[in-house]
Coordinates of C-alpha atoms and ligand atoms in Angstrom, one line a residue:
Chain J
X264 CA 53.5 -60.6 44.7
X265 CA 51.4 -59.1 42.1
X266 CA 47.9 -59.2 44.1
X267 CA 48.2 -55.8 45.4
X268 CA 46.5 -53.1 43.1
X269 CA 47.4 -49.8 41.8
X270 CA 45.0 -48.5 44.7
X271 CA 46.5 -50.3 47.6
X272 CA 50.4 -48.9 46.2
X273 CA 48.9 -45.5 46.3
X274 CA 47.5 -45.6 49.3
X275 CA 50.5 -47.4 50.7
X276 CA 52.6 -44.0 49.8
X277 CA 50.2 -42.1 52.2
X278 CA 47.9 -40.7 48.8
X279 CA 44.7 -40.1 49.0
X280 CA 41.7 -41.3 46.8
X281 CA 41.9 -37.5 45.4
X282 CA 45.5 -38.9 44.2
X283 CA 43.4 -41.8 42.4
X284 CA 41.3 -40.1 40.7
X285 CA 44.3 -37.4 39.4
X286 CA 45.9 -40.5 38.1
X287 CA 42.7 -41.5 36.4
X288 CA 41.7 -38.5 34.7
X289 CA 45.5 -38.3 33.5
X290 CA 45.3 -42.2 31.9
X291 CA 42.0 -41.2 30.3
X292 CA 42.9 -37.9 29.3
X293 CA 45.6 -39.3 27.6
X294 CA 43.8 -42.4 25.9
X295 CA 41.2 -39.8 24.6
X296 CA 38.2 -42.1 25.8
X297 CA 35.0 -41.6 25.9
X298 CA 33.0 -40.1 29.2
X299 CA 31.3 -43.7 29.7
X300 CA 34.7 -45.6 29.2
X301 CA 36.4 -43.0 31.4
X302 CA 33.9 -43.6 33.9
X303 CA 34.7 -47.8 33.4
X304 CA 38.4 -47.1 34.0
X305 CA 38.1 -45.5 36.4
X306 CA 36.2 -48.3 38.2
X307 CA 38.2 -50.9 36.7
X308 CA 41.3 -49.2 38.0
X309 CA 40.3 -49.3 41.3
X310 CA 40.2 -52.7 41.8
X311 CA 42.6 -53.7 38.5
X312 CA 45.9 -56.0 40.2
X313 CA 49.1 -53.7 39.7
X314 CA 50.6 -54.7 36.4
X315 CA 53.7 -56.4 36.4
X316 CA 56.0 -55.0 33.4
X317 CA 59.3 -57.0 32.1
X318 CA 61.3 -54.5 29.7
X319 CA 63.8 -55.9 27.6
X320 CA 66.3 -54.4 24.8
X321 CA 67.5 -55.8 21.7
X322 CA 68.8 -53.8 18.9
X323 CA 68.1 -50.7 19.7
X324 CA 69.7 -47.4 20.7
X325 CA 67.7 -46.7 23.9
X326 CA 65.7 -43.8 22.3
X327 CA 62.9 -45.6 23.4
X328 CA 63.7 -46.2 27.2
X329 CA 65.0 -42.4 27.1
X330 CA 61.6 -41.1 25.8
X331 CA 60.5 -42.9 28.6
X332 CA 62.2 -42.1 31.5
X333 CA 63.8 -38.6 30.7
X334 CA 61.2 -36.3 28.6
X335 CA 58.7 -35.2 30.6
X336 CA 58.7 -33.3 34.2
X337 CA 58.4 -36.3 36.1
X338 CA 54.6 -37.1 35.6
X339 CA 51.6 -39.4 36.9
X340 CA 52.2 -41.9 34.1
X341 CA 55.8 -42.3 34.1
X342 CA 54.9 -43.1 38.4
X343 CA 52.7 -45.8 37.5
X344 CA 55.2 -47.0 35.0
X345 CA 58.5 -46.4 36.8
X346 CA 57.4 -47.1 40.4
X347 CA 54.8 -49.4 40.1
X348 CA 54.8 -51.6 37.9
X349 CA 58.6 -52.2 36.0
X350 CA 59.8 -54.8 37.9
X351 CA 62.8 -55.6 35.6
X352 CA 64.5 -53.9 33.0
X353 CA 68.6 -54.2 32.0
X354 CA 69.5 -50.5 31.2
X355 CA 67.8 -48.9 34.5
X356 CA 68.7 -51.5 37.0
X357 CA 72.0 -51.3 39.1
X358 CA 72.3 -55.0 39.2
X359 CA 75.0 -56.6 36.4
X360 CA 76.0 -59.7 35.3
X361 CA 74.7 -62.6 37.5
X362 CA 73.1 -60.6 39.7
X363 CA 71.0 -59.4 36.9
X364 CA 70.3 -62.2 35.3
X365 CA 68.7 -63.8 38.5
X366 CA 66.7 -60.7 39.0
X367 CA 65.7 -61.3 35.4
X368 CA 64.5 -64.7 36.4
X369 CA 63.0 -64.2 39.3
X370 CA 60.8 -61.3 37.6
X371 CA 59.4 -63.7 35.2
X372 CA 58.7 -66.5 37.6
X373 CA 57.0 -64.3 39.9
X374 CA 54.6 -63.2 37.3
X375 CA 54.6 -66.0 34.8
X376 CA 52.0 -65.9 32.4
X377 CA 50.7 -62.6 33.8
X378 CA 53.2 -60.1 32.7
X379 CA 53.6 -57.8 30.3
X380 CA 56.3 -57.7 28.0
X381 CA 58.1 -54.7 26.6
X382 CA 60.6 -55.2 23.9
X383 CA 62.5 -52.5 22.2
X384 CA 65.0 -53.2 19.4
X385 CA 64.6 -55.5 16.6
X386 CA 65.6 -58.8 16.3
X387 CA 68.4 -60.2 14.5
X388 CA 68.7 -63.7 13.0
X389 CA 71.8 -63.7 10.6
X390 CA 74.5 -65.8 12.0
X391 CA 72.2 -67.8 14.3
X392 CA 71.4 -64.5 15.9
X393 CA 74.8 -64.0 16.7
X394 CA 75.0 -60.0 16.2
X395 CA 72.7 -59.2 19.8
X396 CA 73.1 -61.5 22.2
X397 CA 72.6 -61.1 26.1
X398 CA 74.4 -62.7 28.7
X399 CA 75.2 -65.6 26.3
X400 CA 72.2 -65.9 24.9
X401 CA 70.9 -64.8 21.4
X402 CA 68.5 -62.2 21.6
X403 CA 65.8 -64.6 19.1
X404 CA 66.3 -67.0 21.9
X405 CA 66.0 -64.9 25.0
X406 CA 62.9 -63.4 23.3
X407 CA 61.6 -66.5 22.8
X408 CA 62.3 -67.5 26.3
X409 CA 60.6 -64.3 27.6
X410 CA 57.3 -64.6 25.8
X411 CA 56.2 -67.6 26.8
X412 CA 55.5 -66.7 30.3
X413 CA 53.7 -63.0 29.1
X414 CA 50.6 -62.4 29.1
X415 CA 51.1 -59.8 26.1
X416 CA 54.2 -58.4 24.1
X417 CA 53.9 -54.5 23.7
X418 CA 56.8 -53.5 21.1
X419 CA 57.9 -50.3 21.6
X420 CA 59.5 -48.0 18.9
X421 CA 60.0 -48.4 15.5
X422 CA 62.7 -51.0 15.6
X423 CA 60.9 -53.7 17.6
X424 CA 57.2 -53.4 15.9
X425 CA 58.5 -52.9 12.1
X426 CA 62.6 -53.7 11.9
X427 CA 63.7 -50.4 12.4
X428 CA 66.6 -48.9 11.9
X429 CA 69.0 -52.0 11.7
X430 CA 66.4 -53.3 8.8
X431 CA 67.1 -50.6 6.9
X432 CA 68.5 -51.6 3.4
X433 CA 70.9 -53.8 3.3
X434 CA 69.5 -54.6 6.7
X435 CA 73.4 -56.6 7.5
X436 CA 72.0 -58.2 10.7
X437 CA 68.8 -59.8 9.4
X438 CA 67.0 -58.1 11.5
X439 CA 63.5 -58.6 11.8
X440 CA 60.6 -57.1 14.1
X441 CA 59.5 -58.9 17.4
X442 CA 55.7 -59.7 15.7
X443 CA 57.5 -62.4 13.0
X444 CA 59.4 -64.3 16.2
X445 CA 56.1 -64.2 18.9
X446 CA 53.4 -65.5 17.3
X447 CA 51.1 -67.4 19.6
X448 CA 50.0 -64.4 21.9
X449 CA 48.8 -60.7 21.2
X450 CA 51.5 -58.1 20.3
X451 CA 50.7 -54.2 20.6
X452 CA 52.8 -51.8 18.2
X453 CA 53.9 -48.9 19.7
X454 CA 55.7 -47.8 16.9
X455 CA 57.4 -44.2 16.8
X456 CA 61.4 -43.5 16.7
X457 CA 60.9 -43.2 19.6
X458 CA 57.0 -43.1 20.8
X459 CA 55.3 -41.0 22.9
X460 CA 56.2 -41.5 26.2
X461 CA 52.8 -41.4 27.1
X462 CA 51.6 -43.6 24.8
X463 CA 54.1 -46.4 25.9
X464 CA 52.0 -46.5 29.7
X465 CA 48.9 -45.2 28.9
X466 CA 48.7 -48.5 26.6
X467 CA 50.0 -50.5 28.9
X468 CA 47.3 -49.0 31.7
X469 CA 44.5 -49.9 29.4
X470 CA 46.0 -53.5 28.8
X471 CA 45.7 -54.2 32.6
X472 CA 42.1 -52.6 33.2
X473 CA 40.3 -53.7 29.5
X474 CA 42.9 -56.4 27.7
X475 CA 44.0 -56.0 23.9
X476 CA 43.1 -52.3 22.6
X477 CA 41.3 -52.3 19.2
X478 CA 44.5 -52.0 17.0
X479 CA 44.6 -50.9 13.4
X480 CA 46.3 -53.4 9.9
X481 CA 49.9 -52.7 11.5
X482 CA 48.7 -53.5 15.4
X483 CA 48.7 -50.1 16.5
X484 CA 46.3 -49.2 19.1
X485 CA 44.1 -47.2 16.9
X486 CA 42.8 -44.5 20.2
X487 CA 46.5 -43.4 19.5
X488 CA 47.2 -44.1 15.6
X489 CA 43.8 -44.3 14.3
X490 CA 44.5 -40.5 12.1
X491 CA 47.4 -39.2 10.5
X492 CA 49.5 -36.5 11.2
X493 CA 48.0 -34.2 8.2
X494 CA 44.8 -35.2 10.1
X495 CA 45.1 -33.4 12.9
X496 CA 47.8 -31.0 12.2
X497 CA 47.2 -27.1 12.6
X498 CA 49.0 -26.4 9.4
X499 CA 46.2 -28.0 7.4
X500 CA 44.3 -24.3 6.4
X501 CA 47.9 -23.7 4.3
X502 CA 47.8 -27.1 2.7
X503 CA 44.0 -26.9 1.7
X504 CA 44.8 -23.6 -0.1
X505 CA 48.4 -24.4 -1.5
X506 CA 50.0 -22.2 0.7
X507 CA 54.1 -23.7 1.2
X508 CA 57.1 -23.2 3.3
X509 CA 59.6 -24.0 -0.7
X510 CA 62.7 -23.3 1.9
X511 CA 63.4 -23.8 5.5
X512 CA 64.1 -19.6 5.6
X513 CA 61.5 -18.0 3.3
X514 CA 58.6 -15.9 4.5
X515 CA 56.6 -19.3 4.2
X516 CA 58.3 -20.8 7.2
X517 CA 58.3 -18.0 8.9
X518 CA 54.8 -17.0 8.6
X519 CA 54.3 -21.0 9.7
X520 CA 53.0 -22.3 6.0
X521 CA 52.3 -26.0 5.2
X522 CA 55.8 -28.0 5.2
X523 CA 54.6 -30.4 2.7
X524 CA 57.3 -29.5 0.0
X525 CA 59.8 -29.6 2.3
X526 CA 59.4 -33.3 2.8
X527 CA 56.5 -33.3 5.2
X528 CA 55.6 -37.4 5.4
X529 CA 52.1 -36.1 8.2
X530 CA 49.9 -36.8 4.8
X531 CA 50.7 -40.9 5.3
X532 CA 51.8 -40.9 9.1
X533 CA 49.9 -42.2 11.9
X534 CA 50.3 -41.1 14.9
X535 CA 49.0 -39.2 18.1
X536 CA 51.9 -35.8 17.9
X537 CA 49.3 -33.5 17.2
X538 CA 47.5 -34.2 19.8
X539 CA 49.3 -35.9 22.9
X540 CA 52.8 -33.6 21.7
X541 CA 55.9 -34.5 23.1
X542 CA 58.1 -33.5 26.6
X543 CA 54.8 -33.1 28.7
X544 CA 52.6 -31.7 25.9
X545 CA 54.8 -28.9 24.5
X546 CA 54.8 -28.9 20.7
X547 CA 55.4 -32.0 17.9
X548 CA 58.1 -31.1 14.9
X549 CA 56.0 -29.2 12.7
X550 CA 55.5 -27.0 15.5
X551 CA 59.0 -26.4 16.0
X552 CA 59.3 -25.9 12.0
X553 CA 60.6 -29.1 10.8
X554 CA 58.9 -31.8 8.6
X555 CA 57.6 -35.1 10.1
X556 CA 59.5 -38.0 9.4
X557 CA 57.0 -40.4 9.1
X558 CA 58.9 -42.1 12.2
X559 CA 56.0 -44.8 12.9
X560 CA 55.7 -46.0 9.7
X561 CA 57.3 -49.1 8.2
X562 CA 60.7 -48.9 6.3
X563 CA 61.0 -45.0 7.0
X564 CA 64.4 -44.5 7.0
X565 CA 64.2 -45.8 3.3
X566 CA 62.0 -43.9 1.6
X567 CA 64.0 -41.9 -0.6
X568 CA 65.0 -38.6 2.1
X569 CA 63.4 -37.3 4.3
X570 CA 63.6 -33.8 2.6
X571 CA 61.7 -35.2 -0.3
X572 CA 58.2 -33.9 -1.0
X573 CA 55.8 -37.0 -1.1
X574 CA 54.8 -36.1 -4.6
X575 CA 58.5 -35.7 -5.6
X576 CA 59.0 -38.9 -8.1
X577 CA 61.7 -41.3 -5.9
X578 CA 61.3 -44.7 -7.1
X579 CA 60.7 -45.5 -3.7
X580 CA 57.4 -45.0 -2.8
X581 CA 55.4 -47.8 -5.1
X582 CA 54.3 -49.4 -2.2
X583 CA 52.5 -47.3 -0.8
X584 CA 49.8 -45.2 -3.3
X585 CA 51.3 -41.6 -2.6
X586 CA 49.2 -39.3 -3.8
X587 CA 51.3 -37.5 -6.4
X588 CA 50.8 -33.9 -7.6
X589 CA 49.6 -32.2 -4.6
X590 CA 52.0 -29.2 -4.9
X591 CA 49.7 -28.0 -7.7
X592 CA 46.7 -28.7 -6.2
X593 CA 46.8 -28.5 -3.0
X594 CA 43.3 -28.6 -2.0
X595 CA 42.3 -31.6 -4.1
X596 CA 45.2 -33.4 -2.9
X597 CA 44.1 -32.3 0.9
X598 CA 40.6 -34.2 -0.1
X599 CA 42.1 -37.4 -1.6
X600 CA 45.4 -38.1 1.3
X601 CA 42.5 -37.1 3.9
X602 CA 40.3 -39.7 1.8
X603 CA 42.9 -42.6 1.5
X604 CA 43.7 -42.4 5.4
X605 CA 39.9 -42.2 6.5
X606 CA 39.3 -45.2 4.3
X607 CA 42.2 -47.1 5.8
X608 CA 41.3 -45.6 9.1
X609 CA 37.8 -47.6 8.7
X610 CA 39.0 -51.1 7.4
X611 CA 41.1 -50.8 10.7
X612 CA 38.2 -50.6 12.3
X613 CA 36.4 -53.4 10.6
X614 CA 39.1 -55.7 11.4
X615 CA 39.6 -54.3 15.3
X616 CA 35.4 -55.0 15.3
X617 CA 35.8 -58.4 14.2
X618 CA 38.8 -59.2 15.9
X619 CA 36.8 -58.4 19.4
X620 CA 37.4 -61.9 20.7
X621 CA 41.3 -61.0 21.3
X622 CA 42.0 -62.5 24.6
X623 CA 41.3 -60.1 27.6
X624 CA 43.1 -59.7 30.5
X625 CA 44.3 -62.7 32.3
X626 CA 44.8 -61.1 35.7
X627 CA 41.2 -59.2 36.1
Chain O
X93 CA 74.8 -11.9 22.2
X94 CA 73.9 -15.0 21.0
X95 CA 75.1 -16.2 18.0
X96 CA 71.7 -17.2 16.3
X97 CA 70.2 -13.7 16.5
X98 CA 73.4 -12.4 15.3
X99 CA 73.4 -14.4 12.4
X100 CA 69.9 -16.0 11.9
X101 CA 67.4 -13.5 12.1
X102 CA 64.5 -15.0 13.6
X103 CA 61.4 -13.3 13.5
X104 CA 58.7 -16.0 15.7
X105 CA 55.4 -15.4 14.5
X106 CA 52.3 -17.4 16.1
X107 CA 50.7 -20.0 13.6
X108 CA 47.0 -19.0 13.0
X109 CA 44.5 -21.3 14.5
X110 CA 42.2 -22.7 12.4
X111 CA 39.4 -20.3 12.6
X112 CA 35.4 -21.5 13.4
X113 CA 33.9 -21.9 16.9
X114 CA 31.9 -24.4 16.1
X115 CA 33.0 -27.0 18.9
X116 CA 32.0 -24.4 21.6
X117 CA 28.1 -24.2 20.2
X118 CA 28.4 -28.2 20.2
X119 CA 29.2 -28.3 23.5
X120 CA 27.3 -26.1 25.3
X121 CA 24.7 -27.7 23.9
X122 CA 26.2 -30.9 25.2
X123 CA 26.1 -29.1 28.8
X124 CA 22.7 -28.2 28.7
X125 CA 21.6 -31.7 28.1
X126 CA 23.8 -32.7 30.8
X127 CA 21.9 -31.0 32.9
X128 CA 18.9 -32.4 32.1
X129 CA 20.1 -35.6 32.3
X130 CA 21.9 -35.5 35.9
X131 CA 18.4 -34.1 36.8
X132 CA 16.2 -36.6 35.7
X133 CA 18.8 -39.8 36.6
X134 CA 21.3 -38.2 39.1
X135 CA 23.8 -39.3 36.5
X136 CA 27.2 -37.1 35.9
X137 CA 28.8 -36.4 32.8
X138 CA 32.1 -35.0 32.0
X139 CA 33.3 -33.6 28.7
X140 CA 37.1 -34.0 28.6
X141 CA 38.2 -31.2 26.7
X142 CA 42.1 -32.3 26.6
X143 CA 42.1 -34.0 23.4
X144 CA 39.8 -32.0 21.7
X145 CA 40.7 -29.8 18.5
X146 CA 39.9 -26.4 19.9
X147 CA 40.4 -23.4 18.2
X148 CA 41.5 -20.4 20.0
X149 CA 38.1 -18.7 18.9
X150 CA 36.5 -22.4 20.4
X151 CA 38.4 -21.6 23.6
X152 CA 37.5 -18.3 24.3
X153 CA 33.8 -18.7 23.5
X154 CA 33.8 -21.7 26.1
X155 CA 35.4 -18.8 28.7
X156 CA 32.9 -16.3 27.7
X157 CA 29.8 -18.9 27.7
X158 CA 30.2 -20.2 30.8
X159 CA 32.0 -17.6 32.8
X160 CA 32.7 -17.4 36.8
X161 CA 30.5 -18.9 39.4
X162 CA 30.6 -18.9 43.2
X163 CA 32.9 -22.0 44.3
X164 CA 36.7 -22.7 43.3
X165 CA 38.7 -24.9 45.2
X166 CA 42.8 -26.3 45.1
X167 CA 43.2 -30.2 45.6
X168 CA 47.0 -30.7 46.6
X169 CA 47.4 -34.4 46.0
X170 CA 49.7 -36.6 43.5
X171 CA 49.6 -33.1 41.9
X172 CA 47.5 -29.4 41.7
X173 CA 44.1 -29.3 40.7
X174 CA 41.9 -26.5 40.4
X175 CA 38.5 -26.7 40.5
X176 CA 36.2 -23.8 39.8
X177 CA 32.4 -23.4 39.2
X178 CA 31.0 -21.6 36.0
X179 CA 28.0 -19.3 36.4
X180 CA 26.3 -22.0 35.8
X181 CA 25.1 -24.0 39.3
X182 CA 26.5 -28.0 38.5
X183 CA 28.8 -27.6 35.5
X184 CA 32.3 -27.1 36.7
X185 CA 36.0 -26.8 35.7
X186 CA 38.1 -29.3 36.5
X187 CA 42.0 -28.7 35.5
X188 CA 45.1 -30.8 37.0
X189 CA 48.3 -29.9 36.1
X190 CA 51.4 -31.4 35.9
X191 CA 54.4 -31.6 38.4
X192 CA 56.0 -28.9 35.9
X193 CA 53.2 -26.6 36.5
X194 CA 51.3 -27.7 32.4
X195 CA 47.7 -28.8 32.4
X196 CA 47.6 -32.2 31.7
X197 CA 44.0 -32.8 31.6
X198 CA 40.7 -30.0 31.2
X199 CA 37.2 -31.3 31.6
X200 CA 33.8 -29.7 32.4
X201 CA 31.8 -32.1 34.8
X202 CA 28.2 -31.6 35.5
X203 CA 28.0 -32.9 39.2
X204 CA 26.4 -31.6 42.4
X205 CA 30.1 -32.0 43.6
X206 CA 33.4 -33.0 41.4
X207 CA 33.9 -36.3 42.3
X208 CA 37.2 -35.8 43.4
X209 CA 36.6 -33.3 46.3
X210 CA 34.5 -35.9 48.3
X211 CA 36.6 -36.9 51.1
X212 CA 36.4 -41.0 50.6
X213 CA 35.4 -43.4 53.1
X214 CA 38.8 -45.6 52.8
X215 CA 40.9 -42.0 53.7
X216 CA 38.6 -40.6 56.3
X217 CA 38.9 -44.4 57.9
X218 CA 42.6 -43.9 57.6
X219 CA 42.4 -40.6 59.3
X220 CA 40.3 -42.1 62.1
X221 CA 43.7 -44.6 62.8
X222 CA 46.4 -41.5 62.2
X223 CA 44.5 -39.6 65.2
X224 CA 44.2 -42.7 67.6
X225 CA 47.4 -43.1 66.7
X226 CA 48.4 -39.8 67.7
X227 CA 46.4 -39.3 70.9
X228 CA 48.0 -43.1 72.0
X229 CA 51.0 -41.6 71.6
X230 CA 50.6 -38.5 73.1
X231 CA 49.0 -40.0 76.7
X232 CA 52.1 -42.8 76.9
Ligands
SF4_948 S1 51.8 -31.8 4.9 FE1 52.7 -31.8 7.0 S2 52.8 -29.6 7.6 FE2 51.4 -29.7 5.9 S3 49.4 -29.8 6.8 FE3 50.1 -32.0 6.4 S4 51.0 -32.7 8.3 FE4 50.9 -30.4 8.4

C-alpha cells in the first residue's frame, strides 16, 4: 500500500515534474536548508516511498489539528500532509464508532512498523488513565498500542511534547507528555500552542526523505527551534537601546517599540515565528502588537502571567536563569539573553552531533 | 462606522527595519562566485532567500544590483511561478507563490536554465501516450 512515492501520487493527479519541484522548493524553503541539502531533498524526494501518517488525539483541544488544517490558503504542504499521506485520523474522518476503529486498525497494520505517529494531547494517568479514554480504551494504553508499530512519534503542540495545558498546576488528571510513556523509539517535539502548521509537515517531510532531524535538549528539531524569538525578532533595535512599549496604548506601541515590559517571554522562547510566521506567512504576535507567550516552552501557562515582564520578580521563574534587570539596561541585557540562548543553542548542537547514530529511516 | 475607530484611535505606523545592507554585498558576492563555479564544474547553485533576515535596505539593493534581464517566464503547475532573468546572463529569479497569491519561496539560481522549466522526460513520455491516445480516438 505504501510503495507508491510522493512522485508517482503527483503524477497520478495529472502534475507535472514542474509541480515536483514547486513542492520541493516549498519543503526546503520552509526547513531553511542549505543549497547542497536542498539539492539532496530534492533527489531524495523523488524516489522517497509516500509517508504513511497515523494522527491521534489525547487531551487536547484540537488547536493543533486546526492550525493544521484551517490556517493557511490551502497550500503545498498541507497537500502532501492532507492528501497524501494522513491515512487515519479520529477528528477529520467521517467514519465513527466501529467503523472507525477498524479503519484505525487497518491503518496500522497496513503500515506497521513504517508509520509515523502523530500525537496531540497529553497523556493522563490518574485513575488508571481513566480521565481520556477512546473507544474503551485508556488513552496510556491506546498510546502504547499505537507506538509499537511506528516507525517514529512526532508530538505535536505543547500538550503532547511537554504536558500542556492539562499539566498545568494542580495538573488534576496526571497528565504527563507522550516522551515519558514511548520510550523505546525516537520522539520529535513539535511543541507550540499550537505549532506552526508548517512546521508540523515540513518535519514530517524531512523524517521520510533523511530520518531523525538533529533536535535540540527538549527534542525539538533545532532547523526550526534552534533561536529564540528575541533572536530573530524585528523589534530587537528598541530592545538594544531600551526603547519600551510600558502600556499596550502609549506612543511606544504605537511607534512599534520593544514589548519586553509588557510581558514579552521572545528573550527565552524558541521557536521559528519570526521567521516561518503564521496563516501562510503573514505576521507572528509581536507583529500584531501583543507579547509572545512563550507558547513552546515547558510549563508556560505557569509562569507567573503572561503580562509579567521577565525581570519582574515572580517566584516562578527559579528554574530557568531569567536574566533579571534588563528594563534598565537594555542593551547589556540584549548581550547576555542573546548569550544564554546561543550557548544553549550550541550544547544542542553538541548533543544533536553526537547523537548522529539516531535510527534513520526505515522505509528508504 | 466602525466601532474601533470611533473609540480606539488607531494610528498604524510601519515598524522600522533594522537598518544595514550588509546581506546584499554578501550575496552578490556569493553570485559572482557562483558564476565561476557553474563555469568551471557546470554545477548550479541557488541561494534561497526565503528565510533570510533581509532588511528592506538588503532588499532593495538586491533589486537595484541585479536588475532586469531579457527572459521571464510563468510556470502554471501545483501553483504560479515566476521566473525572470537579472541583467546578469545565468543568475535568475525564481519566486512561487502560494494558492492565495503570497510568495512562499524567493531564490536566485545561477543555471543555464531553472531547473524547473526543462520539460522532463517522464511528462514529455506522458504526453507522447495523451496524443496517441487522442488520435486513436479520434480515427475510431
Ligand atoms: S523582548 Fe520580545 S518584542 Fe522585544 S525584541 Fe525581544 S522578542 Fe521582540
Amino acid at each position: 500500500m505504501t510503495d507508491e512515492t510522493i512522485r508517482d501520487v503527483l503524477t497520478r493527479r495529472g502534475l507535472s515534474r514542474r509541480a515536483f519541484l514547486q513542492v520541493c522548493a516549498s519543503v526546503t524553503a520552509a526547513l531553511a536548508l542549505s543549497p547542497a541539502e536542498a539539492a539532496d531533498m530534492t533527489k531524495r524526494l523523488e524516489t522517497a516511498e509516500r509517508p504513511t501518517v497515523i494522527y491521534l488525539s489525547y487531551q487536547e483541544c484540537t488547536g493543533c489539528l486546526e492550525s493544521l488544517t484551517r490556517s493557511f490558503s490551502p497550500g503545498i504542504a498541507s497537500l502532501i500532509f492532507n492528501d497524501i499521506s494522513l491515512a487515519y485520523n479520529d477528528t477529520l474522518q467521517a467514519a465513527a464508532g466501529q467503523a472507525a476503529e477498524t479503519a484505525k486498525d487497518t491503518a496500522m497494520k497496513n503500515a506497521w512498523g513504517k508509520y509515523v505517529l502523530v500525537v496531540d494531547g497529553s497523556v493522563p494517568l490518574a485513575q488508571n488513565g481513566a480521565y481520556c479514554a477512546v473507544a474503551g480504551r485508556s488513552a496510556v494504553s491506546d498510546l502504547k498500542r499505537a507506538a509499537g508499530g511506528a516507525a517514529a512519534v512526532v508530538a505535536v503542540g505543547t500538550c503532547a511534547a511537554f504536558g500542556g495545558l492539562p499539566y498545568a498546576a494542580p495538573n488534576p488528571t496526571g497528565a504527563v507528555p507522550v516522551s515519558e510513556i514511548v520510550r523505546d523509539r525516537p520522539v520529535i517535539n513539535i511543541s507550540g500552542c499550537p505549532p506552526i502548521a508548517e512546521v508540523i509537515t515540513g518535519v514530517i517531510l524531512y523524517y521520510t526523505t533523511f530520518g531523525v532531524p538533529a533536535l535540540d535538549h527538549l527534542h525539538r528539531p533545532m532547523n526550526f527551534y534552534g533561536n529564540t524569538i528575541h533572536d530573530r525578532c524585528y523589534r530587537r533595535p528598541f530592545y538594544d537601546r531600551g526603547m519600551f512599549a510600558k502600556t499596550f496604548d502609549d506612543e511606544g506601541a504605537r511607534q512599534g517599540w520593544c514589548l519586553f515590559e509588557l510581558g514579552c517571554k521572545g528573550p527565552i522562547t524558541h521557536n521559528a515565528c519570526p521567521t516561518t510566521k503564521w496563516n501562510g506567512g503573514t505576521s507572528y504576535p509581536i507583529e500584531s502588537g501583543h507579547p509572545c507567550l512563550g507558547c513552546s516552552e515547558p510549563g508556560f501557562w505557569d509562569k507567573g502571567g503572561f503580562y509579567k515582564a521577565l525581570s519582574t520578580p515572580t517566584g516562578h521563574w527559579s528554574r530557568t536563569g531569567v536574566v533579571s534587570g534588563a528594563v534598565a539596561a537594555g542593551v547589556a541585557a540584549g548581550l547576555s539573553t542573546a548569550a544564554v540562548a546561543r550557548a544553549r543553542q550550541g550544547r544542542a548542537q553538541k548533543k544533536a552531533a553526537s547523537a548522529d547514530s539516531e535510527p534513520k529511516n526505515p522505509t528508504s | 462606522m466602525p466601532l474601533s475607530r470611533g473609540v480606539i484611535p488607531i494610528r498604524p505606523v510601519t515598524a522600522g527595519a533594522p537598518a544595514g545592507g550588509a546581506l546584499a554585498d554578501a550575496i552578490l558576492a556569493e553570485i559572482a562566485s557562483a558564476l565561476h563555479e557553474y563555469l568551471d564544474t557546470r554545477q548550479n547553485h541557488v541561494i534561497d532567500l526565503t528565510g533570510m533576515p533581509l532588511s528592506r535596505e538588503d532588499r532593495q539593493r538586491i533589486d537595484a544590483y541585479l536588475g532586469q534581464g531579457e527572459v521571464s517566464m510563468d510556470i502554471h503547475a501545483l501553483v504560479h511561478s515566476h521566473i525572470e532573468e537579472t541583467a546578469y546572463a545565468g543568475v535568475w529569479r525564481v519566486r512561487h507563490y502560494d494558492m492565495g497569491g503570497g510568495v512562499h519561496s524567493e531564490r536566485i539560481e545561477i543555471i543555464d536554465v531553472p531547473e524547473i522549466v526543462r520539460a522532463s522526460s517522464a511528462d514529455m513520455a506522458h504526453s507522447a501516450r495523451r496524443i496517441e491516445a487522442l488520435r486513436a480516438e479520434e480515427g475510431a
